[in-house]
GROMACS .gro file of C-alpha atoms in nm:
model
  108
    1MET     CA    1  -1.736   0.153   2.941
    2ARG     CA    2  -1.751   0.532   2.993
    3GLU     CA    3  -1.688   0.775   2.717
    4SER     CA    4  -1.352   0.880   2.849
    5GLU     CA    5  -1.240   0.525   2.878
    6ALA     CA    6  -1.351   0.456   2.522
    7SER     CA    7  -1.179   0.760   2.399
    8ALA     CA    8  -0.859   0.664   2.580
    9TYR     CA    9  -0.889   0.312   2.429
   10VAL     CA   10  -0.932   0.449   2.073
   11ARG     CA   11  -0.636   0.681   2.117
   12THR     CA   12  -0.411   0.404   2.252
   13LEU     CA   13  -0.517   0.166   1.971
   14ALA     CA   14  -0.451   0.435   1.716
   15ALA     CA   15  -0.109   0.488   1.854
   16LEU     CA   16  -0.026   0.127   1.873
   17LEU     CA   17  -0.134   0.070   1.513
   18GLY     CA   18  -0.032   0.398   1.369
   19ALA     CA   19   0.333   0.399   1.482
   20PRO     CA   20   0.432   0.070   1.316
   21VAL     CA   21   0.231   0.146   0.999
   22ALA     CA   22   0.401   0.484   0.971
   23PHE     CA   23   0.739   0.333   1.026
   24ALA     CA   24   0.665   0.071   0.752
   25ALA     CA   25   0.563   0.352   0.519
   26VAL     CA   26   0.887   0.535   0.583
   27LEU     CA   27   1.086   0.224   0.509
   28PHE     CA   28   0.885   0.167   0.186
   29GLU     CA   29   0.947   0.526   0.075
   30THR     CA   30   1.311   0.486   0.158
   31ALA     CA   31   1.337   0.168  -0.039
   32ILE     CA   32   1.167   0.335  -0.344
   33HIS     CA   33   1.409   0.633  -0.312
   34ASP     CA   34   1.715   0.401  -0.300
   35VAL     CA   35   1.595   0.192  -0.603
   36ILE     CA   36   1.530   0.511  -0.809
   37HIS     CA   37   1.876   0.639  -0.713
   38LEU     CA   38   2.036   0.305  -0.811
   39VAL     CA   39   1.861   0.283  -1.151
   40TRP     CA   40   1.896   0.646  -1.262
   41ASP     CA   41   2.228   0.752  -1.094
   42GLU     CA   42   2.442   0.455  -0.990
   43VAL     CA   43   2.402   0.231  -1.295
   44PRO     CA   44   2.469   0.499  -1.551
   45ASP     CA   45   2.770   0.618  -1.347
   46ALA     CA   46   2.903   0.262  -1.326
   47LEU     CA   47   2.867   0.238  -1.704
   48GLY     CA   48   3.062   0.559  -1.746
   49TRP     CA   49   2.780   0.779  -1.863
   50SER     CA   50   2.738   1.137  -1.770
   51GLU     CA   51   2.368   1.080  -1.812
   52PRO     CA   52   2.149   0.787  -1.911
   53ALA     CA   53   2.149   0.677  -2.276
   54TRP     CA   54   1.825   0.733  -2.468
   55TRP     CA   55   1.775   0.361  -2.494
   56TYR     CA   56   1.821   0.314  -2.123
   57VAL     CA   57   1.548   0.570  -2.066
   58VAL     CA   58   1.313   0.371  -2.286
   59LEU     CA   59   1.426   0.029  -2.161
   60VAL     CA   60   1.389   0.083  -1.786
   61PRO     CA   61   1.016   0.177  -1.800
   62ALA     CA   62   0.952  -0.091  -2.055
   63LEU     CA   63   1.091  -0.354  -1.816
   64ALA     CA   64   0.886  -0.209  -1.535
   65GLY     CA   65   0.579  -0.250  -1.749
   66VAL     CA   66   0.667  -0.610  -1.823
   67LEU     CA   67   0.696  -0.667  -1.447
   68VAL     CA   68   0.363  -0.507  -1.380
   69ALA     CA   69   0.199  -0.714  -1.658
   70ALA     CA   70   0.340  -1.032  -1.495
   71ALA     CA   71   0.219  -0.926  -1.155
   72ILE     CA   72  -0.134  -0.880  -1.284
   73ARG     CA   73  -0.135  -1.234  -1.410
   74LEU     CA   74  -0.033  -1.383  -1.077
   75PRO     CA   75  -0.299  -1.579  -0.877
   76GLY     CA   76  -0.518  -1.338  -0.692
   77HIS     CA   77  -0.505  -1.077  -0.982
   78GLY     CA   78  -0.201  -0.912  -0.832
   79GLY     CA   79  -0.395  -0.729  -0.562
   80HIS     CA   80  -0.741  -0.621  -0.461
   81VAL     CA   81  -1.019  -0.779  -0.653
   82PRO     CA   82  -1.330  -0.553  -0.669
   83LEU     CA   83  -1.684  -0.666  -0.580
   84VAL     CA   84  -1.793  -0.827  -0.896
   85ARG     CA   85  -2.093  -1.019  -0.794
   86SER     CA   86  -2.405  -0.840  -0.701
   87THR     CA   87  -2.504  -1.130  -0.462
   88ALA     CA   88  -2.218  -1.036  -0.232
   89PHE     CA   89  -2.342  -0.677  -0.183
   90PRO     CA   90  -2.594  -0.755   0.094
   91ASP     CA   91  -2.320  -0.934   0.290
   92VAL     CA   92  -2.102  -0.627   0.266
   93LEU     CA   93  -2.374  -0.401   0.385
   94SER     CA   94  -2.445  -0.637   0.669
   95ALA     CA   95  -2.081  -0.644   0.776
   96ALA     CA   96  -2.061  -0.261   0.756
   97SER     CA   97  -2.371  -0.224   0.963
   98SER     CA   98  -2.237  -0.469   1.226
   99MET     CA   99  -1.908  -0.278   1.242
  100ARG     CA  100  -2.091   0.050   1.293
  101SER     CA  101  -2.307  -0.092   1.571
  102ASN     CA  102  -1.998  -0.242   1.746
  103ALA     CA  103  -1.817   0.087   1.731
  104THR     CA  104  -2.127   0.265   1.871
  105ALA     CA  105  -2.146   0.023   2.155
  106LEU     CA  106  -1.773   0.080   2.236
  107MET     CA  107  -1.825   0.452   2.259
  108SER     CA  108  -2.124   0.431   2.493
   0.00000   0.00000   0.00000
């Protein structure tokens, strides 16, 4: 594969992956905005408040903290688990080296 073909391949791959990921990020940000608007504007308005009560301002973050604590205790530790065993480190280095050599082969 010539350099121009490899470069075109990488650009095409970046566009094919980047567009849907960017769209998903926009959807995620929109959902966050909508939830914030609901919690801090719509609910107090529905309850007849001109602004959220002091206890509401304390309660909402406390409930969010309880949800985060529950998520941390889910199987899989609620997300990424760091490299905790030093015996796995050589495998990670080997995989990274292999990926680098494959990328170099694509570009040549």
